[in-house]
Structures are given as C-alpha cells and as structure tokens.
Amino acid sequence: MRGPCDIVFVQPDHAVDHLPGVREDLAARGLTSARQDEPHAPPRVYPGTKLVVVTDLIAPRCRAALRQASAVGSRTALLMDGVTEFRNTAVNPRVPDSFLRPAPVDAVLCSGLSDARVLRSLGNRAIPTGLPRIDRAAGQVCGPAPTRRLLVATANTPWFDDDERRRLLGAMSELGEALDRSRWEVVWRLTGGLDDELRVRSDARPLHEALGDVSAVLTTPSTLMVEAMRAGLPTALLRVHAEPLWHAAAWVLEPDDGPRSMTGPVDGRVSGVPGPAEGLMRWVDSPERLLRQLERPTREQLERQAECLRWLDASSGDVAAAELVADAIAREAASPAPEVCRPVPPVAKLPEPEPRLSGRRRVVSIVAFDGSPLGGVTMFSRRLGGAFDAEGSGYDLRTLLVAWDAASAHRAAPLLADGRTSLCVIDRSQPVLRIVDHLRAAVERLSPDIMLPNYTDASAMVAGQLRFAGVRSVGIGHTDDDAYRELLLQTEWDGAVAVSESIRAWLGPLAADRPCETIVYGVPVSDRPREVASSGPLEIAYIGRVVQAQKRVLDLVPVLSRLSALGVSARLHVVGEGDAEAPLRAAMRSTPMPGIETVFHGPKSEAELRRMLPAFDVSLLVSDAEGTSISMLEAMGMGVVPAVTRVVSGADDWVEDGVSGVSAPVGDPGAMAARLAWLAGDRDRLRRLGEEAHRRVASTQTVGHMASRYASFFDRVMQRPIDARASAVGLSIIEPMRWIESAADDPAGERAIAERWLCEAGFASVAFEPGAPGEVLFLDAERADEADVLPGGLERTVGRPVVRGGSGVLRSELVPHVARLAQEGFERIAICGLGRHTQRRCGVFEDAELPIVGIIDDQPPASGEAFGLPVVTCDEALATLRPDAVLLSSDTWEAELFERTASLREAGVVVHRLYSKSDQAAVV
C-alpha cells in the first residue's frame, strides 16, 4: 500500500524482516499499515498517518521519514533491531555522540526489561516488547544436538579499531588453543574476516540451523545471546573489552583479571545507566573451566539463565513479540500527536575555515566517499597537494573529503593529520538543494581559486555555482565510462584533464578552445624493483574497491578456480572493501580450489599498502572499464607484475603482454588463469617482467613529474577568462539515481535557496509558477511532476530554462509500457527485477488500475514483499504469480534477466524488454 494508512514502517533495507506477524496483528485491531523497506526508493509519509515506525536511526531513509512525520504531525517510534549494547551505544564511531540519548522519537520498542531500564535512563519512553524476528527464528530451532559441540560467535561489528581487533584476535587464538586441547567440536560463526585470520571455516548456515546443531554457545555481547537462550542452549558471554555489560548472562568468560565494571560511566560517555540484574552473573576465568560447566550445567545455572532471558526478552513467556509490538503500536497510534516533536539530530558537519596562503593560489579537490575514503582519487589528490608543498609550487592544493554516508565519516580521521585534508559530512536525509548548499559552504570555507569536482553531480553543481564568484573549475576524466562523459557534458568547466589517451579522444572535442591535456597519475617509485622469491605460492594481489560494477571482482573466483585446475599454488590478497565482499567471500568458500589461499586484508592506508607491495608477485585487475589504474601503476612502480584485462582505456598504454605484464580479454577467466600460470612457471620470467614494469613507470610517472604538469596546466586555466553567462547548471541533478529525497520538507526554504543560486548565476528574476514572469522557471519536485519535467532536468519552454528541484521518484518509463501491455489484453503482468532501476521508478506501483500482480527477483526481500506486492524467484513465478507477461526492469542487467526468464518464455509468457528489441512479438 503506497497511499495514506494508519501505520508506516520504514527500514533501511529489506535484508531482514523485523516485522513478522506484526501487520497481521495490527489488521486484527483495525489498523492499516504499509512497509517501506526498499533501500533505493524514497520514503513517503502522507498526512493522516498516525504513527511512523523506523528500525534504524542512522540510515538516511529512516531519518528522512522521521522528518516527514514531524512535518505532517504523525507520532513516531523506534522498533529496536537488537539488544541495546554498551559498545554500540557509546563506543561505536559510526553513530553520533547523542545516539539514543535520547532517541528522536516518541517511544522506543525494545527487547526486554533490561533494555527498557537502560533506555529510560538515557531519557527515552521505552516499552519492552521482544523482537518479532527472534520469535519467528526461535520456533525454527530443532534439537537435541550432539553433546560437546560449541558455537563460537562474534557480533556483526566485532571491533571498532585496530587495538580492539588485536585484543579480540588474541582472545580467540587463546580460546582456539584451549578448544584444540579439549573434547569439544567447534562451530565457528565469526565476522569481520576473523575466520580468515584464524584460518578457520565460518559457518554460513541460517542461524536457527546452526543453533539446532550445537549444545552450547559462546558469543561476544550481541543479540545472538538472546537467540541462543531462546533455543534452550547454555549461553556464555566472551568479554574481551573492559567496558560495561548492560545484560546479564549465567556465564561470563573473562580470561584475564581486568576490571569487572558492570555499569557506566566510562570516560564520561554514558552515566547513570543501571547494570544488569544483580546476582545473575557468574565470572569464569579460563576456557577450560567454562567448557566443563557448559558440558554439564547445573540446575541452578540453568535457572539463572532462564531469569537472564526473562530480563532480556519480553516475549520469552506466553505472549508473542508480534502481539506485544502491535499492542504498543496501537496505543501509540491512539495517543494525540505531541505538541513539540523531538528534532532529528543533525549529522552534517563543515570543515574549519582555511584562508589562502600568501602568494599561492588555492586548489580545492573534492573527493566524495561512501564507505572507505581510501581510494585511488584520494591518493592522487593528497599526493598532488604534498608535491606542490614540497616543490614550493605557486599552488596550494587542499583535499576536501566528503562523507556521503555520515556513518563512515570517522574513517577519514587518520587522513586529516596532514594539514592539507579537510572533512565535510553530508546528511543524506536532507533535501537535495540543502545538501548541495551545505557542500558549497564547505568549499567556500577553503577559499578556492580552482575547484576539482572529480566526480558526483553534487560537486559539479557546487563548481558550477562558484564559477560566478570567480572560482575556476577543472574537470578530470578519471574513468573511461558513460558516467564521466555525462558529467563533463552537462557541467561547465574552464579546463579538463584526461588520465589516458582514450579518454582524451572524447574529452578533447568537448573542451573545444578550453585547455585540455592528458596527465597520468604520478605514483611513488622504488629505487629498484622488488626481489622475487625463488619458490613458494604465486602471491597475487587485488587492490581496489571490492565491487562487481566496473571492477567485476566475482570474476576472481573462476580465475583462481582455473588456476587451481592448472596445478598452480597461489595466494590471493584482497586489499580494499565494498559491497561485493560478502558474496566474494562466500563464493571463495563454496568453490573447491586446491592449492589456493585467499586473505582479505580490508582497506589499507597509503603507507601500509606501500609496505605490503614488495611481498606481491602480481597485481590483478579484472575490470571492464578503467581510466589508468592507480593501483596498477603503484604496483609497477615497485616491480610487481601487472595482470590486467584489455579494457579500452589505460592498460594498453602501460602493459605490453609478455613484456611489462600480462593481459587477457574481459570476462575470460580461462585466459587470465593461463597467463598467471605462465608467470608462476618461471620465476626468472616473473623477475624480468617486473623489472620492465618498474622501468616504464619510473622513467615518467613520478609524483613530482605529475605535479609539475598540473602546475603548468593550472597556469593556463587561470589565464583564461571565465565565461560568466547566465546558467542554471548549478541546479542540474545529473545522477538522480544517487539521491533518495522525495518532496522537500520545506518547499519555501528550497525555493529561497534556488532563487539565491539562480540570481547569483546571472538571472535577473526567477519564476516559481509556470505562468509567472521570470527569466528562468524553477519547479519544486511535486510541481515538476505535474509539469512532466524530468528529475533534476534542465529543459527549455517558452524561451526560458526550466529547472526541477529535488530528485524524488523518477518519472517512470515503466508506466506506459505496463499500460500498453494491458491494452494489448495482458491481465497479469509481473515486473522482473527489484534493483535500483525499479525502486527509483516505484510510481508504477501506485496506479491501482495497472494489472501488476507481483515482482520477480533472484533475492526476494526477507518479508517476501515489496511495494505491497509479492516478490518471488523466477522458478516460483509461474505457480504463485501466474503471469501472462513480464516486463524486465533493468538497464545494466537486462540481457541477464532475459536469459533467466527463459523458462517463462518457454511456458508462453511474453517477456518484454525496455532497452533492446525482444525476440518475442512486439507489444510496444
């Protein structure tokens, strides 16, 4: 249901179902509800909604929903997704200092009495309800399990810094040694790559299956302790860090004799928080003693655990969590709206002002990051700034890191110590124009003469606005793909740099008479190539973002599998992180590869990476697009042999197959494996290729050489006058898929920002209604929908530019296609694909007259639904949805979706494609 209803549930994603049974219990109480779990669709709270329930306070979608609830006068509640644990509340650097102190909602629905005590002490109205997802899982655990089988588990985030990581690794190693000496069998369930470091295999089954296969559990503090106790298993806590425990357990293993503080304050972070119920804890000082007690727990110990569970989980008795949650929601919905809503605490932050240095022109390089800031463009920017300083250049380059995800902002802290790097934190729950205005304020604090937007339309929008204040803009084509072409085509700049000749081929014509040069990245170069070991496995490194789009990291699996089949012994080092890390780990575990090891190192700093490189024989890339890979050049600069796919840009300029490296076609793992085997079979050949790779980079690509060329290029840009004609490109959203906003919460405020920008950009007057006079017409998101203007689009009508504010839901090309299929007589139409493409065009599901019966996707949401419709796999579609037509909703994966629907086509279902010609009867 997408229209007004009594209760709206908003979650950050649909990976976990936190609401099993809740909506049915609400319906029995006469309350309508809708869930909004789709991570790429904007949240929508309509007037008349009685209560908005979120399951997260950090995710931008949930924050935006709370702000919308305040705007329409709805009450709000937080349904906790787990137990309230001290470290996640007070130590976790991903959360703001005010996290849960109090929460910006009218009520908090939590697991049990102990959570309620903690939350109330932090200033919340807390209601113990239990957790519905645990209730459902508890009923799935089967037993009895074999005796002396122990599940050892860690929390989702096992550590927050390197010191904690070392401490946990030490504790786990000591525990592992004790278990090796015991009669116990271990089932490991470790997170954060601990399994790789400890050289154990982590259990990947659903948790209820793992719990049904063990006789006891040892876990670091997490919600898993509740699930294990609910399964009737003796459950012990492993306490590694000397910080308070807020929940009781019948056994607590703390091998050392450190302080056993049960409550705050700790370093002043949290004060006045009650500890767990007295008398329930028992401390155990050695793994051996704990194992003896878990093998034969006494009646008194089990009774204490039952009492711990009663405090932990309000639904561990006779009443189900779904019913308790529904009761609490019904009471909240019946309460009057609060006179004063609790504000959502801001997460956006500006850098400190940085005035220009005397005699030097300021260059501000914007590098946005979502996750880790340790990327190639970050290194390029920081190195260029350092080289300018070292050489006494007339330019002073400052890197402005922009945390697009506020929860990852803390990861930039180590980079800020150089004095040339600043941090801006974005609040993505804000409307688009406010986000861009905030970014503009951050740039202005650094007082630039020249801007390097690098990438993202937000940076380019700011650069377009500041050109009218005399700040020049230089565009850089970092990668040879359509995104950079679109960005540089639709923005205004005063000069452009290509990082390879193939990028220069399309960038040069766009530049016309503006300065345009090819400047390849400079990298540190060793004095001599690395020494090659005479024996041992081939040490292969993948260095970069661990993502499938562009980098194709899942191709590493068949490459290594083929290498194993060729009898080659090798070790793959994955250096970096990204959203494909989990599937890559799973694929590596599930694919038999004798002789192959894999080590996940996570992201590493520039200094750490430089220390690691000499240990690698090969730097492997399997991308389908690059500019000129920085990781490739860095490896070559140390004498590491590059192994790359034959992409259009960059690689061929540096890697000559069999001379300075090896190459293979994109998407051909057999060919790449053969080239790697060729290297592994001859260490002298490996040495020669590494020496030639080193020679080619050392002769031209030092950081100093790059800095000298950029300084000369900036001189040319500064000598060219700025063409300051009136332009609205500073409001043009080029990447609407990036934004989650719907309508602005404060339309008048957004219009004020737009008017200021447009007047600064040279327009004498701005109209906000189609019939009003003005040189430029600005339409907010809802009016633009009415006027059929594309999101963020820049169009012309009646002789003047039209700018749409906000991003919102993209005007859906799915609607006319579904309507035409219906006109052709199809009565049961399914949408295939629940990715970003579909979610950002979710308006198609709001039209109740369109005969859409469900959605087909390889990975249905945990709830089994999206946009109020069932979601099933392709194999289930015929039996459950009974479609007579299927519309493929993807631009990137349309060919793959077409292949996956072969069984439907064989059954007579018409499968329609949006972006390529169908081999079935055309219906549109």
PDB file of N, CA and C in Angstrom, residues 183-223:
ATOM      1  N   ARG A 183      37.761 -31.942  24.359  1.00  0.00           N
ATOM      2  CA  ARG A 183      36.990 -32.930  23.597  1.00  0.00           C
ATOM      3  C   ARG A 183      35.883 -32.284  22.788  1.00  0.00           C
ATOM      4  N   TRP A 184      35.847 -30.949  22.806  1.00  0.00           N
ATOM      5  CA  TRP A 184      34.752 -30.234  22.152  1.00  0.00           C
ATOM      6  C   TRP A 184      35.011 -30.048  20.661  1.00  0.00           C
ATOM      7  N   GLU A 185      33.922 -30.165  19.913  1.00  0.00           N
ATOM      8  CA  GLU A 185      33.939 -29.784  18.498  1.00  0.00           C
ATOM      9  C   GLU A 185      33.443 -28.341  18.400  1.00  0.00           C
ATOM     10  N   VAL A 186      34.044 -27.568  17.497  1.00  0.00           N
ATOM     11  CA  VAL A 186      33.719 -26.146  17.418  1.00  0.00           C
ATOM     12  C   VAL A 186      33.008 -25.848  16.107  1.00  0.00           C
ATOM     13  N   VAL A 187      31.946 -25.062  16.197  1.00  0.00           N
ATOM     14  CA  VAL A 187      31.303 -24.453  15.029  1.00  0.00           C
ATOM     15  C   VAL A 187      31.577 -22.955  15.133  1.00  0.00           C
ATOM     16  N   TRP A 188      32.407 -22.453  14.254  1.00  0.00           N
ATOM     17  CA  TRP A 188      32.777 -21.040  14.288  1.00  0.00           C
ATOM     18  C   TRP A 188      31.754 -20.225  13.491  1.00  0.00           C
ATOM     19  N   ARG A 189      31.402 -19.090  14.024  1.00  0.00           N
ATOM     20  CA  ARG A 189      30.496 -18.163  13.324  1.00  0.00           C
ATOM     21  C   ARG A 189      31.068 -16.757  13.559  1.00  0.00           C
ATOM     22  N   LEU A 190      32.098 -16.441  12.795  1.00  0.00           N
ATOM     23  CA  LEU A 190      32.888 -15.239  13.025  1.00  0.00           C
ATOM     24  C   LEU A 190      32.621 -14.197  11.945  1.00  0.00           C
ATOM     25  N   THR A 191      32.808 -12.951  12.313  1.00  0.00           N
ATOM     26  CA  THR A 191      32.540 -11.828  11.416  1.00  0.00           C
ATOM     27  C   THR A 191      33.803 -10.997  11.222  1.00  0.00           C
ATOM     28  N   GLY A 192      33.731 -10.051  10.274  1.00  0.00           N
ATOM     29  CA  GLY A 192      34.831  -9.116  10.075  1.00  0.00           C
ATOM     30  C   GLY A 192      36.100  -9.730   9.530  1.00  0.00           C
ATOM     31  N   GLY A 193      36.029 -10.923   8.936  1.00  0.00           N
ATOM     32  CA  GLY A 193      37.226 -11.567   8.414  1.00  0.00           C
ATOM     33  C   GLY A 193      38.040 -12.305   9.458  1.00  0.00           C
ATOM     34  N   LEU A 194      37.507 -12.442  10.683  1.00  0.00           N
ATOM     35  CA  LEU A 194      38.230 -13.178  11.718  1.00  0.00           C
ATOM     36  C   LEU A 194      38.513 -14.617  11.306  1.00  0.00           C
ATOM     37  N   ASP A 195      37.576 -15.221  10.571  1.00  0.00           N
ATOM     38  CA  ASP A 195      37.777 -16.608  10.163  1.00  0.00           C
ATOM     39  C   ASP A 195      39.005 -16.748   9.274  1.00  0.00           C
ATOM     40  N   ASP A 196      39.219 -15.789   8.361  1.00  0.00           N
ATOM     41  CA  ASP A 196      40.407 -15.833   7.512  1.00  0.00           C
ATOM     42  C   ASP A 196      41.681 -15.710   8.346  1.00  0.00           C
ATOM     43  N   GLU A 197      41.674 -14.779   9.302  1.00  0.00           N
ATOM     44  CA  GLU A 197      42.884 -14.538  10.084  1.00  0.00           C
ATOM     45  C   GLU A 197      43.188 -15.694  11.015  1.00  0.00           C
ATOM     46  N   LEU A 198      42.162 -16.370  11.515  1.00  0.00           N
ATOM     47  CA  LEU A 198      42.366 -17.500  12.419  1.00  0.00           C
ATOM     48  C   LEU A 198      42.477 -18.821  11.670  1.00  0.00           C
ATOM     49  N   ARG A 199      42.313 -18.754  10.339  1.00  0.00           N
ATOM     50  CA  ARG A 199      42.401 -19.943   9.489  1.00  0.00           C
ATOM     51  C   ARG A 199      41.377 -21.008   9.893  1.00  0.00           C
ATOM     52  N   VAL A 200      40.126 -20.541  10.121  1.00  0.00           N
ATOM     53  CA  VAL A 200      39.043 -21.469  10.407  1.00  0.00           C
ATOM     54  C   VAL A 200      37.927 -21.212   9.401  1.00  0.00           C
ATOM     55  N   ARG A 201      37.040 -22.154   9.300  1.00  0.00           N
ATOM     56  CA  ARG A 201      35.920 -22.033   8.367  1.00  0.00           C
ATOM     57  C   ARG A 201      34.689 -21.570   9.137  1.00  0.00           C
ATOM     58  N   SER A 202      34.129 -20.445   8.732  1.00  0.00           N
ATOM     59  CA  SER A 202      32.979 -19.882   9.432  1.00  0.00           C
ATOM     60  C   SER A 202      31.689 -20.489   8.896  1.00  0.00           C
ATOM     61  N   ASP A 203      30.809 -20.854   9.811  1.00  0.00           N
ATOM     62  CA  ASP A 203      29.527 -21.462   9.445  1.00  0.00           C
ATOM     63  C   ASP A 203      28.628 -20.409   8.792  1.00  0.00           C
ATOM     64  N   ALA A 204      28.120 -20.704   7.599  1.00  0.00           N
ATOM     65  CA  ALA A 204      27.320 -19.732   6.855  1.00  0.00           C
ATOM     66  C   ALA A 204      25.844 -20.106   6.797  1.00  0.00           C
ATOM     67  N   ARG A 205      25.426 -21.113   7.531  1.00  0.00           N
ATOM     68  CA  ARG A 205      24.019 -21.512   7.510  1.00  0.00           C
ATOM     69  C   ARG A 205      23.150 -20.469   8.208  1.00  0.00           C
ATOM     70  N   PRO A 206      21.838 -20.486   7.953  1.00  0.00           N
ATOM     71  CA  PRO A 206      20.947 -19.649   8.769  1.00  0.00           C
ATOM     72  C   PRO A 206      21.177 -19.951  10.242  1.00  0.00           C
ATOM     73  N   LEU A 207      21.040 -18.923  11.070  1.00  0.00           N
ATOM     74  CA  LEU A 207      21.380 -19.077  12.478  1.00  0.00           C
ATOM     75  C   LEU A 207      20.573 -20.182  13.151  1.00  0.00           C
ATOM     76  N   HIS A 208      19.280 -20.300  12.814  1.00  0.00           N
ATOM     77  CA  HIS A 208      18.477 -21.319  13.500  1.00  0.00           C
ATOM     78  C   HIS A 208      19.006 -22.720  13.208  1.00  0.00           C
ATOM     79  N   GLU A 209      19.580 -22.929  12.018  1.00  0.00           N
ATOM     80  CA  GLU A 209      20.159 -24.240  11.712  1.00  0.00           C
ATOM     81  C   GLU A 209      21.414 -24.482  12.534  1.00  0.00           C
ATOM     82  N   ALA A 210      22.247 -23.443  12.656  1.00  0.00           N
ATOM     83  CA  ALA A 210      23.467 -23.585  13.453  1.00  0.00           C
ATOM     84  C   ALA A 210      23.136 -23.850  14.917  1.00  0.00           C
ATOM     85  N   LEU A 211      22.154 -23.136  15.451  1.00  0.00           N
ATOM     86  CA  LEU A 211      21.785 -23.331  16.845  1.00  0.00           C
ATOM     87  C   LEU A 211      21.208 -24.727  17.087  1.00  0.00           C
ATOM     88  N   GLY A 212      20.546 -25.289  16.091  1.00  0.00           N
ATOM     89  CA  GLY A 212      19.994 -26.630  16.231  1.00  0.00           C
ATOM     90  C   GLY A 212      21.034 -27.720  16.117  1.00  0.00           C
ATOM     91  N   ASP A 213      22.293 -27.333  15.871  1.00  0.00           N
ATOM     92  CA  ASP A 213      23.345 -28.308  15.635  1.00  0.00           C
ATOM     93  C   ASP A 213      24.441 -28.242  16.694  1.00  0.00           C
ATOM     94  N   VAL A 214      24.218 -27.481  17.793  1.00  0.00           N
ATOM     95  CA  VAL A 214      25.230 -27.342  18.836  1.00  0.00           C
ATOM     96  C   VAL A 214      24.584 -27.571  20.198  1.00  0.00           C
ATOM     97  N   SER A 215      25.427 -27.756  21.203  1.00  0.00           N
ATOM     98  CA  SER A 215      24.912 -27.991  22.547  1.00  0.00           C
ATOM     99  C   SER A 215      25.184 -26.830  23.492  1.00  0.00           C
ATOM    100  N   ALA A 216      25.970 -25.850  23.067  1.00  0.00           N
ATOM    101  CA  ALA A 216      26.237 -24.673  23.890  1.00  0.00           C
ATOM    102  C   ALA A 216      26.754 -23.555  22.985  1.00  0.00           C
ATOM    103  N   VAL A 217      26.737 -22.325  23.524  1.00  0.00           N
ATOM    104  CA  VAL A 217      27.113 -21.148  22.731  1.00  0.00           C
ATOM    105  C   VAL A 217      28.024 -20.254  23.565  1.00  0.00           C
ATOM    106  N   LEU A 218      29.052 -19.710  22.898  1.00  0.00           N
ATOM    107  CA  LEU A 218      29.899 -18.663  23.473  1.00  0.00           C
ATOM    108  C   LEU A 218      29.937 -17.522  22.467  1.00  0.00           C
ATOM    109  N   THR A 219      29.509 -16.329  22.888  1.00  0.00           N
ATOM    110  CA  THR A 219      29.434 -15.211  21.954  1.00  0.00           C
ATOM    111  C   THR A 219      29.894 -13.931  22.632  1.00  0.00           C
ATOM    112  N   THR A 220      30.431 -13.019  21.840  1.00  0.00           N
ATOM    113  CA  THR A 220      30.640 -11.672  22.354  1.00  0.00           C
ATOM    114  C   THR A 220      29.262 -11.017  22.515  1.00  0.00           C
ATOM    115  N   PRO A 221      29.139  -9.969  23.328  1.00  0.00           N
ATOM    116  CA  PRO A 221      27.815  -9.375  23.571  1.00  0.00           C
ATOM    117  C   PRO A 221      27.117  -8.989  22.272  1.00  0.00           C
ATOM    118  N   SER A 222      25.938  -9.548  22.050  1.00  0.00           N
ATOM    119  CA  SER A 222      25.152  -9.268  20.845  1.00  0.00           C
ATOM    120  C   SER A 222      23.772  -9.862  21.022  1.00  0.00           C
ATOM    121  N   THR A 223      22.896  -9.595  20.058  1.00  0.00           N
ATOM    122  CA  THR A 223      21.542 -10.141  20.115  1.00  0.00           C
ATOM    123  C   THR A 223      21.544 -11.660  20.002  1.00  0.00           C
TER     124      THR A 223
END
